[in-house]
CSV table of C-alpha atoms and ligand atoms in Angstrom, one decimal:
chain,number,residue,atom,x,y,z
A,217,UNK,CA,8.5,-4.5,36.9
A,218,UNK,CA,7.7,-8.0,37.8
A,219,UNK,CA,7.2,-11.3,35.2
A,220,UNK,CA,3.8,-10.9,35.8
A,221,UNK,CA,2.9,-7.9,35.1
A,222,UNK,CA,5.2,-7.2,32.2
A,223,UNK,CA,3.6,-10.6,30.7
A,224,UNK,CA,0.3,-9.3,31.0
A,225,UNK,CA,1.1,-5.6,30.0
A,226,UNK,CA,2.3,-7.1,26.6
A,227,UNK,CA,-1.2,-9.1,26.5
A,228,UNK,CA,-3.3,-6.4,27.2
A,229,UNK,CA,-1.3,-5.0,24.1
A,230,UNK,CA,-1.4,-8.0,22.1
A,231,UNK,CA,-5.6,-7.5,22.1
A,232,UNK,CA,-4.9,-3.7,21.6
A,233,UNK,CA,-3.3,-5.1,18.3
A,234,UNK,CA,-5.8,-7.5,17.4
A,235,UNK,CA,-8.8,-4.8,18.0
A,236,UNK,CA,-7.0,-2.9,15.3
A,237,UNK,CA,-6.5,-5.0,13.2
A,238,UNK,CA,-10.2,-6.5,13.6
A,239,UNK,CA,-11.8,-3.1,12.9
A,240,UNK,CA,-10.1,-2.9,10.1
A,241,UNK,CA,-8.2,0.2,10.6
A,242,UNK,CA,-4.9,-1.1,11.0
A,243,UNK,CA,-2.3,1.4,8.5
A,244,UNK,CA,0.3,0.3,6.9
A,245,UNK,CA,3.8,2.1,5.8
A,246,UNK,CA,5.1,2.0,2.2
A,247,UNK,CA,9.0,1.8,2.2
A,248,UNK,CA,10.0,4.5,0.0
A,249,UNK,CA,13.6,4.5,-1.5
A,250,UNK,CA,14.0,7.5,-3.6
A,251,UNK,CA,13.7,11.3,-2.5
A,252,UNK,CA,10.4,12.9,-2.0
A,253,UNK,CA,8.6,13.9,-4.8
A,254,UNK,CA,6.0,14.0,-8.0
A,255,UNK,CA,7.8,10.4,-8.7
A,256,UNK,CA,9.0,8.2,-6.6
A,257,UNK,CA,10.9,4.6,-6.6
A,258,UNK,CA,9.4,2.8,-3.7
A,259,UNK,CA,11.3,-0.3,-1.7
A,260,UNK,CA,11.7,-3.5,-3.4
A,261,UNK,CA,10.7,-2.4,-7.0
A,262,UNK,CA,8.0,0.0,-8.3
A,263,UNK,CA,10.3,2.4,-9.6
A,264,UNK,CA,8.5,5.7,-11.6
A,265,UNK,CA,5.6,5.6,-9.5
A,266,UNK,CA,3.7,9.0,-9.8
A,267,UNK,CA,2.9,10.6,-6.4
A,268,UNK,CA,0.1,11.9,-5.8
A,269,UNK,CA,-0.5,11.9,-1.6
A,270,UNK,CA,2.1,13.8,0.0
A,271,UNK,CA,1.6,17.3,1.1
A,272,UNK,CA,4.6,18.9,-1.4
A,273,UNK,CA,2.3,21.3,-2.2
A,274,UNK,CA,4.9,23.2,-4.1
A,275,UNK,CA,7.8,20.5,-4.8
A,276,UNK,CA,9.9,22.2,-2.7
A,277,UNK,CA,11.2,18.8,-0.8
A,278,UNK,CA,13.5,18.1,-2.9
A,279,UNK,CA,14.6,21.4,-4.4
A,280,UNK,CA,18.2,21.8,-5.5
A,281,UNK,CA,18.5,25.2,-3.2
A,282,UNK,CA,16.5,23.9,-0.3
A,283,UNK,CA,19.1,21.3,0.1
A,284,UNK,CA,22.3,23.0,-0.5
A,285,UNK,CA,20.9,25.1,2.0
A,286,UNK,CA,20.3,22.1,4.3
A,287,UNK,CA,23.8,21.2,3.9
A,288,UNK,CA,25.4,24.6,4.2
A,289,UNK,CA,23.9,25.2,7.5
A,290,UNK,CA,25.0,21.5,9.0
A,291,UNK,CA,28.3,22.1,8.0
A,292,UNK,CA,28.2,25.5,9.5
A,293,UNK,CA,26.2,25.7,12.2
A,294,UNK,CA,26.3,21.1,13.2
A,295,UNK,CA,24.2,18.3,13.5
A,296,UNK,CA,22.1,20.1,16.3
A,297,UNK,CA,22.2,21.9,19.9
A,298,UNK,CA,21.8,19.2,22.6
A,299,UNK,CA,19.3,22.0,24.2
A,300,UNK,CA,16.3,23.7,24.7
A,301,UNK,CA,16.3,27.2,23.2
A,302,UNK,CA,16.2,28.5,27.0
A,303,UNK,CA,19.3,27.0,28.0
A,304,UNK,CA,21.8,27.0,25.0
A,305,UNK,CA,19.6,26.1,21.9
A,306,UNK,CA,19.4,29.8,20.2
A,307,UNK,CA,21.8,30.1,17.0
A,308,UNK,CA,21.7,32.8,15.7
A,309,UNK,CA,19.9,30.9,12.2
A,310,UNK,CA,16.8,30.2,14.5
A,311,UNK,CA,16.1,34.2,15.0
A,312,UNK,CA,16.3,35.0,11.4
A,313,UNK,CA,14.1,32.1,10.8
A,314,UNK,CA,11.6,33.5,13.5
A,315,UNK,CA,11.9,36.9,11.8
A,316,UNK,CA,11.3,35.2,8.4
A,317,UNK,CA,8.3,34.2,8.9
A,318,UNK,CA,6.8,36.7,11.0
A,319,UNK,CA,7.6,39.1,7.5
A,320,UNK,CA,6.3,36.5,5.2
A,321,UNK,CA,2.9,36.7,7.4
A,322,UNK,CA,2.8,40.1,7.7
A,323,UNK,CA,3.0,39.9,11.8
A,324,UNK,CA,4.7,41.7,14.7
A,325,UNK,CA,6.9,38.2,16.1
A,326,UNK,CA,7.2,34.8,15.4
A,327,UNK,CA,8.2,31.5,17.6
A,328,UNK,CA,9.5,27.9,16.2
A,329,UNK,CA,8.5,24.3,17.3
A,330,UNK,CA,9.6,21.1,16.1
A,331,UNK,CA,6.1,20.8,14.9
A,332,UNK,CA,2.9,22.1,14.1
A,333,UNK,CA,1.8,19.4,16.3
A,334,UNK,CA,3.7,20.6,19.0
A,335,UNK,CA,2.8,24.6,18.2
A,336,UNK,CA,-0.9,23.3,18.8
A,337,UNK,CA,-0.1,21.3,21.9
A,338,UNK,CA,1.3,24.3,23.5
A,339,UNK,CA,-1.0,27.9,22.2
A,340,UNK,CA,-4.0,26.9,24.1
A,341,UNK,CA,-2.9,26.1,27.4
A,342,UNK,CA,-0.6,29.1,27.4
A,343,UNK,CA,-2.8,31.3,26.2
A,344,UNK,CA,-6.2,30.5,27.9
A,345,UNK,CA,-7.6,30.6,31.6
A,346,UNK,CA,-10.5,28.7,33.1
A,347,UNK,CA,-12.4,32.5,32.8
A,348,UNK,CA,-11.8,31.9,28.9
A,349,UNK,CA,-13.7,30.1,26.0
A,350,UNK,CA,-12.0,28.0,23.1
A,351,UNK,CA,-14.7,28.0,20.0
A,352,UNK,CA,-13.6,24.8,18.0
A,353,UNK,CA,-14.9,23.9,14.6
A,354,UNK,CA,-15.6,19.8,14.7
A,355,UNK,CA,-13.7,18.9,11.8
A,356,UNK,CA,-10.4,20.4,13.6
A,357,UNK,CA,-7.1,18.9,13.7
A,358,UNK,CA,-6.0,16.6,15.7
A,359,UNK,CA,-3.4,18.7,17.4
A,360,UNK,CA,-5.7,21.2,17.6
A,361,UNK,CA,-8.0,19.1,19.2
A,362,UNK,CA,-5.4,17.8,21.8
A,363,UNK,CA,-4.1,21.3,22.2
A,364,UNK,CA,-7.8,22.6,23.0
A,365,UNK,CA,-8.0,19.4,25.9
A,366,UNK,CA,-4.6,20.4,27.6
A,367,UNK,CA,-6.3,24.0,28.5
A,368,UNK,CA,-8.7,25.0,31.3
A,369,UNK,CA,-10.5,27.2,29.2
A,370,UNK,CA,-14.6,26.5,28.4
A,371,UNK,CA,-14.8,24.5,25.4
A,372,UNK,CA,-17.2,24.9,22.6
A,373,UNK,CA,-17.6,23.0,19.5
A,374,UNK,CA,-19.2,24.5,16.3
A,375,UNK,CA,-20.2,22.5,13.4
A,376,UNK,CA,-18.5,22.6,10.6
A,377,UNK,CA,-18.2,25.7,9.1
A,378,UNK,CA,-21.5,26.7,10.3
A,379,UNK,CA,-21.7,30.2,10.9
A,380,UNK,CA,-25.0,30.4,12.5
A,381,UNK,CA,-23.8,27.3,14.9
A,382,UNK,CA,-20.5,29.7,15.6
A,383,UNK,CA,-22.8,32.4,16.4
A,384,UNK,CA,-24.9,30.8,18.8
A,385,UNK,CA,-21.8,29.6,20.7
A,386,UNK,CA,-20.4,33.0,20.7
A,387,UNK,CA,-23.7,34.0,22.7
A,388,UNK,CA,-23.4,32.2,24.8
A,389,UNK,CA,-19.8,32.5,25.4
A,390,UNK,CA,-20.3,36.6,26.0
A,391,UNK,CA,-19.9,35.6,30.0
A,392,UNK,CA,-16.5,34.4,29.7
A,393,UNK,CA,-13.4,37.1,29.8
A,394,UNK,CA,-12.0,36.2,26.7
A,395,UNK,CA,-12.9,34.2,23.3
A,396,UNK,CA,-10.8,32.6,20.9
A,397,UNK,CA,-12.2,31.4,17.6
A,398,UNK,CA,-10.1,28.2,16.4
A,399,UNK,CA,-10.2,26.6,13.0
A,400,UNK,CA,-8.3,25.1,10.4
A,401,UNK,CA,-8.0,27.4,7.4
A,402,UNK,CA,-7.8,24.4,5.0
A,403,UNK,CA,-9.2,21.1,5.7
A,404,UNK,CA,-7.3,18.3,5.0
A,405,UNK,CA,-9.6,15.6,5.0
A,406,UNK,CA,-12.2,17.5,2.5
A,407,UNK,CA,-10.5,20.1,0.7
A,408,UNK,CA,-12.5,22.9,1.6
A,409,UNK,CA,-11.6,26.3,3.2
A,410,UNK,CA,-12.7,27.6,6.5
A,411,UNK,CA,-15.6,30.7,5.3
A,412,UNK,CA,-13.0,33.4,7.4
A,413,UNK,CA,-14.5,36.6,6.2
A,414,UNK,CA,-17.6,35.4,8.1
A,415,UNK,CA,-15.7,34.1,11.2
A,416,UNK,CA,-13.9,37.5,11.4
A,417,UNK,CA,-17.3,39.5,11.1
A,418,UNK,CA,-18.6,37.2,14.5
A,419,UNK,CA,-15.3,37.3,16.2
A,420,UNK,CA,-16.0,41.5,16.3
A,421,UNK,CA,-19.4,41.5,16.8
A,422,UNK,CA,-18.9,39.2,19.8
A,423,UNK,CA,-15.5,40.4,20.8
A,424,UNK,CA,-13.4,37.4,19.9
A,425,UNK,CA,-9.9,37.0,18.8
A,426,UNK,CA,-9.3,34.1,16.0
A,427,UNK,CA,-7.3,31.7,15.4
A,428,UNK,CA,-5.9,29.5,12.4
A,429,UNK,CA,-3.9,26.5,11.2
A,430,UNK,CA,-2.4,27.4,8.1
A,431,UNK,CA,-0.5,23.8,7.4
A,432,UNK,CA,-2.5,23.1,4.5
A,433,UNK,CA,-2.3,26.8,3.3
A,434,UNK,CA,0.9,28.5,3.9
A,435,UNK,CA,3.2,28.7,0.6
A,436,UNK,CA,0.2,28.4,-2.2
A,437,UNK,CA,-3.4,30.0,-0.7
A,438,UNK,CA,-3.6,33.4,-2.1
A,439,UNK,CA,-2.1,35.4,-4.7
A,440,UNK,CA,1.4,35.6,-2.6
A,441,UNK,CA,0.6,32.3,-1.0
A,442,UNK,CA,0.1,33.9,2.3
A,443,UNK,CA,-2.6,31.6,3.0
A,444,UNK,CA,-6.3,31.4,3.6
A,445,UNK,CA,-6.2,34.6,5.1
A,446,UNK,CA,-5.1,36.8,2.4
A,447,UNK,CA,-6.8,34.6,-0.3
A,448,UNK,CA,-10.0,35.7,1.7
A,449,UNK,CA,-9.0,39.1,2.5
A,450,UNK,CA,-8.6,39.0,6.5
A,451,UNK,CA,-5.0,39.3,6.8
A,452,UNK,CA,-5.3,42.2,9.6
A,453,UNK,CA,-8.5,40.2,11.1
A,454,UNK,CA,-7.0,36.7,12.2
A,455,UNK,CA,-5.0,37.2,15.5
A,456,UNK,CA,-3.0,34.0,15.5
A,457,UNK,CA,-2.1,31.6,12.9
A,458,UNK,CA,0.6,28.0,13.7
A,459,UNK,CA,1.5,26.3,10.5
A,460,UNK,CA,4.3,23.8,9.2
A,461,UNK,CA,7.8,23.5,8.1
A,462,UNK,CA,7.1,20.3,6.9
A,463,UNK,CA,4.3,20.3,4.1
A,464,UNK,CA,4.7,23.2,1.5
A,465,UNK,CA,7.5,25.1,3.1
A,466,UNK,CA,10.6,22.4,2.3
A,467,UNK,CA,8.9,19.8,4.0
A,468,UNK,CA,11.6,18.4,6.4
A,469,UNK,CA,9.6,19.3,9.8
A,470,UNK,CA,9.1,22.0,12.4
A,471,UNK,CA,6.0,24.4,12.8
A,472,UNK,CA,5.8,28.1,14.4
A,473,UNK,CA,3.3,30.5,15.7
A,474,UNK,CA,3.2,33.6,14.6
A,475,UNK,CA,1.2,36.9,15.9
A,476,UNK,CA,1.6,39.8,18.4
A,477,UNK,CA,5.0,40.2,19.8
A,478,UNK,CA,3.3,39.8,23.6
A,479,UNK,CA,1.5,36.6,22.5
A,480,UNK,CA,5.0,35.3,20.7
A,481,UNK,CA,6.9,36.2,24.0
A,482,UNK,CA,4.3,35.2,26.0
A,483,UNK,CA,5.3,31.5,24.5
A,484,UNK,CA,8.7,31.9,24.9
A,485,UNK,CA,7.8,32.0,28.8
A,486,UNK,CA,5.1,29.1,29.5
A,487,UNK,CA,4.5,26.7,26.2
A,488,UNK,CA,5.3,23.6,27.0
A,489,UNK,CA,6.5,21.7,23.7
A,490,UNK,CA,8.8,25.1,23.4
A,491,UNK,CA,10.3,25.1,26.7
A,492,UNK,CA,10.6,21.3,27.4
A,493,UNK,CA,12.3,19.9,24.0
A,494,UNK,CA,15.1,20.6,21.8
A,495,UNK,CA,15.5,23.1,19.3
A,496,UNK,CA,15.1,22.3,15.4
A,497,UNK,CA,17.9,21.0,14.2
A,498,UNK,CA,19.9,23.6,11.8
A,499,UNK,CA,19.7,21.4,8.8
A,500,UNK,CA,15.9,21.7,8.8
A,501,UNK,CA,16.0,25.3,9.4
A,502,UNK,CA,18.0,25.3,6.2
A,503,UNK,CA,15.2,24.1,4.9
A,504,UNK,CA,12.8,26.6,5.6
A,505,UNK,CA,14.6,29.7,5.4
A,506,UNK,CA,15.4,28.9,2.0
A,507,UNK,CA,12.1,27.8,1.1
A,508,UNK,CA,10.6,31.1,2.4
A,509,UNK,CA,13.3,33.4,0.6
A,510,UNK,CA,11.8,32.1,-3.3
A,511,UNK,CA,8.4,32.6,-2.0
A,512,UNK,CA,9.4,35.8,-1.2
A,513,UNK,CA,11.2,36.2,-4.4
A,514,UNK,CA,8.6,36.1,-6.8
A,515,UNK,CA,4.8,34.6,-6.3
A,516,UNK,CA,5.6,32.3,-9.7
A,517,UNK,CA,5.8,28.8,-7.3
A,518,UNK,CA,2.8,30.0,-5.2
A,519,UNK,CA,0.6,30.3,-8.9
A,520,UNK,CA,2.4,27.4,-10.3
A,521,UNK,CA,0.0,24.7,-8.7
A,522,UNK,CA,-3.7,26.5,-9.3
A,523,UNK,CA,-3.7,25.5,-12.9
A,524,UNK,CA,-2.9,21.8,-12.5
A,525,UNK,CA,-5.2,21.4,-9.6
A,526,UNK,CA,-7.7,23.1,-11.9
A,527,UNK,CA,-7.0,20.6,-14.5
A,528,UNK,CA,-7.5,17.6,-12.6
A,529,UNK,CA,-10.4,18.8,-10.5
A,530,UNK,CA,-12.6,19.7,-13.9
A,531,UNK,CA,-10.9,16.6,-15.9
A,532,UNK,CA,-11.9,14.5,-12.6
A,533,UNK,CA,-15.6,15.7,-12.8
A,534,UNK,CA,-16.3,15.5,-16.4
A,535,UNK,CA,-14.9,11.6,-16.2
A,536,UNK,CA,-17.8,11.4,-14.0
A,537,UNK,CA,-16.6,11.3,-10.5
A,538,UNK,CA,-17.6,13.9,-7.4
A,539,UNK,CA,-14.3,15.7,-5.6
A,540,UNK,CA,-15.2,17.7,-2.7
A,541,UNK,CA,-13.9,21.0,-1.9
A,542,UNK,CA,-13.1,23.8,-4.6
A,543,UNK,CA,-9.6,25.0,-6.0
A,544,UNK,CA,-7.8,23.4,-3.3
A,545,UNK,CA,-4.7,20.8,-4.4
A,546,UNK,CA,-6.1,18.6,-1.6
A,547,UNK,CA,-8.9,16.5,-4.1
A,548,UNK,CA,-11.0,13.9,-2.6
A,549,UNK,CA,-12.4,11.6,-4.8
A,550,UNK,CA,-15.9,10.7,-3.0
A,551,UNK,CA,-16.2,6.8,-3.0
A,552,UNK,CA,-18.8,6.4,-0.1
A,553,UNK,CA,-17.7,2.6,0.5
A,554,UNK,CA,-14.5,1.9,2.2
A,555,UNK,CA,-13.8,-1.1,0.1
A,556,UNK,CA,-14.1,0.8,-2.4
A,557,UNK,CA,-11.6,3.3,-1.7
A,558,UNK,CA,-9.0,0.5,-0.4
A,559,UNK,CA,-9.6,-1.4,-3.6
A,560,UNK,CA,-9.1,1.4,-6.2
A,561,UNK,CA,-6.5,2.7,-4.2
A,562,UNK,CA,-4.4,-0.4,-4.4
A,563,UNK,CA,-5.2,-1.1,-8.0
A,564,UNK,CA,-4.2,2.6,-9.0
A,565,UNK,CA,-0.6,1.7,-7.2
A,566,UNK,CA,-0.7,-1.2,-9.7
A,567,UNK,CA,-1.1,1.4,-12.7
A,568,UNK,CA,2.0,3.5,-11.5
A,569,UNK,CA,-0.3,5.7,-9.6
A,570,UNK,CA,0.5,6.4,-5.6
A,571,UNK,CA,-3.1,7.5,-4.0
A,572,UNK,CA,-4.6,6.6,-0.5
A,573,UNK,CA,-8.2,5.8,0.3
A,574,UNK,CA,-9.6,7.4,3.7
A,575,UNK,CA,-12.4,5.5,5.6
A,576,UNK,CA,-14.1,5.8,9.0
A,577,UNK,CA,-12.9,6.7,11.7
A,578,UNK,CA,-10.2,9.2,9.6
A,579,UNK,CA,-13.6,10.3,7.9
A,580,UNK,CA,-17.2,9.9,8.5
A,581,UNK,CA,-19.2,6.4,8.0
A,582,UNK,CA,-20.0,6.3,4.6
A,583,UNK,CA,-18.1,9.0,3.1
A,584,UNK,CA,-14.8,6.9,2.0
A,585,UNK,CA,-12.3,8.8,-0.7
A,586,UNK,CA,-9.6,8.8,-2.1
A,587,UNK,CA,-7.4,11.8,-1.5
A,588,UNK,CA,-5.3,13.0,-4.5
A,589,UNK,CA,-3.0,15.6,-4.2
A,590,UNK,CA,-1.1,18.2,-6.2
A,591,UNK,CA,1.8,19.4,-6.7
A,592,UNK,CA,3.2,22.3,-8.5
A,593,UNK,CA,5.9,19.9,-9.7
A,594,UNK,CA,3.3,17.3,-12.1
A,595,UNK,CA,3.1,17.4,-14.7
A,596,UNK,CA,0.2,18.1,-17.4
A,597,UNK,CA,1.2,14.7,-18.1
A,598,UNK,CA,1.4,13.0,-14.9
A,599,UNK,CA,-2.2,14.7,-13.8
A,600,UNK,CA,-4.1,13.4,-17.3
A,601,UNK,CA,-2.1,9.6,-16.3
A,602,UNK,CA,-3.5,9.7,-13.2
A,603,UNK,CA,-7.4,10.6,-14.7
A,604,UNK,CA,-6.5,8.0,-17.1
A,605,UNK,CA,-6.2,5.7,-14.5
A,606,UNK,CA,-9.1,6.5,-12.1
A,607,UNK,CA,-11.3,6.4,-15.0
A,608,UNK,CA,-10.3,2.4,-15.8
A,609,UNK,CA,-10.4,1.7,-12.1
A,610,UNK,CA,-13.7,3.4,-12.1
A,611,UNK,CA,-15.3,1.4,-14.6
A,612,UNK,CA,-13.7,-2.0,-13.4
A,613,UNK,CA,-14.8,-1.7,-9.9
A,614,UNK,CA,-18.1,0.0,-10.3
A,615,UNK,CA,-17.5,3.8,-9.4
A,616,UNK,CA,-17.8,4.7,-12.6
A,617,UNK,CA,-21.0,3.3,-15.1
B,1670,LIG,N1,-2.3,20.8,11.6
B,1670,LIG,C1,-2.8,20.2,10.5
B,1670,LIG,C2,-4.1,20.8,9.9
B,1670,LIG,C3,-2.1,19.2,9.9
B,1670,LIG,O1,-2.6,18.6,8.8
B,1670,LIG,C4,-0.9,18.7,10.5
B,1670,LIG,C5,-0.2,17.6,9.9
B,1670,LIG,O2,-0.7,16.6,9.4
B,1670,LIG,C6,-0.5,19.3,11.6
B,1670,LIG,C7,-1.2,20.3,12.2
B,1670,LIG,C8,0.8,18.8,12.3
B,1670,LIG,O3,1.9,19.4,11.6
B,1670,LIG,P1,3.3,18.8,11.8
B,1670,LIG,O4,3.5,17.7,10.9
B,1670,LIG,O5,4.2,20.0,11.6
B,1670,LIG,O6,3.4,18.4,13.2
């Protein structure tokens, strides 16, 4: 590249920078220097802060098993492959994991990625011809939303959670060959669970197959912690569902699909993120497996979190303030103003208390939060501290009369 063009590359990149900064969405990291978990010792001071925004739904991160696990399977099995499944990425670790999950789900197959990102960048595209139709609730994902733009399938977006909406869409999809119903089981941004009974009613009458993220689900929805789909009774109804490694299930990283064996080998053959990059490294396979084997062991961790996001959902609400969503661990406390929610959140941290506040464009204009979440590993303690707290930040800033 000439001096030219490399000078005004890094200008055009410089305003990129400044535009971010000027709508005032720039986000910042917070160096943490302890291991992940209900409290947390962050860089440069602010030891015991209590955590409540990471998605260790179940504190699995940093359970003693799930890392001797971790380090049993580096020492046996290395660092990583240097390869693609395809080529010479397959240990043997990687096809019990597969067939881990696919029990813990109750399906015929299942396939890994190194993300639930990268499961969503590659279903849809695989999957799905122009003669098909993707029907997309608007409050999807992002990689779901990606995933949907890298088909050639007819797109459709539904409101959210609007079953009449869905319906008209599925009407009108009828001339298509195929349809495939895609939402998130649990929104992250809202707490609130995708109505599947009634998605899996429309997706028979009109002859559609569904589809669901579980990364906000898998581990602690339903009485086995399944997911949405067995919370809501529709385990034999929902065709397809990706989720993560890295939220509830150990948390290190990777993601999977999971369905009918064709689909599953089907993937194997032509999704991109699966074919094109390397396998997950053993350690975080570790991870997982392990993580899987004590849900599978006893539904004790899955039920351990419902009664402290219970308490701090009603404790929240009688203090005076609105959370959306119902017995989810994701809590957002509505704000409306963004200032707001970037004021209290930073004065919170101040108190001991690690929250975020969401504004526009993460959430709509007007609707700022702040989004709490639990973890089976709080406390009764920690979850009254942290109602303590929003309750003085409340009343000094004016959420709160
Ligand atoms: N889908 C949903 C609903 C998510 O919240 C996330 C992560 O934030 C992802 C997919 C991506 O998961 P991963 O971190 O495994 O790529």
């Amino acid at each position: 590249m000439e001096w030219g063009q490399s000078l005004s590359a890094l200008a055009f990149k410089e305003l990129k920078l400044e535009e971010i900064r000027g709508a005032g969405t720039w986000k910042s990291e917070r160096v943490i220097s302890s291991r992940q978990g209900p409290h947390l010792r962050l860089a440069g001071g602010g030891a015991g802060i209590i955590n409540f925004c990471a998605n260790n739904y179940l504190g699995l991160s940093s359970h003693p098993e799930v890392i001797r696990a971790a380090v049993e399977a580096l020492e046996k099995f290395g660092a990583g492959l240097s390869s693609v499944r395809f080529i010479c990425g397959t240990q043997s670790i990687h096809k019990d994991l597969e067939e881990k999950i696919a029990r813990f789900h109750q399906r015929e197959d299942a396939i890994l990625y190194a993300s639930c990102f990268d499961a969503n960048a590659g279903i849809f595209e695989a999957l799905l011809t122009p003669e098909d139709a993707v029907l997309s609730d608007e409050l999807n994902h992002a990689s779901i939303i990606d995933g949907i733009r890298l088909c050639k399938a007819n797109k459709y977006r539904y409101k959210h959670m609007d079953m009449q909406d869905l319906e008209a869409k599925l009407k009108e999809a009828q001339k298509h060959r195929l349809r495939l119903v895609a939402t998130d089981g649990a929104f992250s941004m809202d707490g609130d669970i995708a109505p599947l009974r009634e998605i899996c009613q429309l997706a028979q009458k009109y002859d559609a197959l569904v589809f669901i993220d579980e990364c906000h689900a898998t581990g602690f929805l339903g009485p086995n912690g399944r997911g949405t789909d067995e919370l809501l009774g529709v385990m034999d109804k929902v065709t397809i569902i990706n989720s993560t490694l890295g939220k509830a299930l150990g948390g290190a990283a990777g993601g999977y699909t999971t369905g009918p064996k064709p689909l599953i080998d089907l993937l194997r053959q032509r999704s991109r993120p699966y074919l094109f990059s390397n396998s997950l490294p053993p350690a975080v396979v570790g991870c997982a497996s392990k993580a899987l084997d004590l849900l599978m062991e006893s539904n004790a961790i899955a039920q351990s979190m419902a009664a402290k996001t219970q308490r701090f959902r009603s404790k929240m609400t009688a203090a005076g303030f609105t959370i959306s969503g119902k017995d989810h661990p994701i809590c957002p406390v509505m704000l409306g103003d963004a200032r707001l929610a970037s004021v209290m959140a930073e004065d919170m941290l101040s108190r001991g208390i690690y929250v975020i506040g969401f504004s526009y464009p993460v959430v709509p204009k007007g609707k700022a939060r702040i989004r709490v979440q639990i973890s089976a590993v709080h406390s009764d303690e920690d979850i009254d501290r942290c109602v303590e707290a929003f309750t003085q930040v409340g009343r000094k800033h004016g959420a709160l009369p």
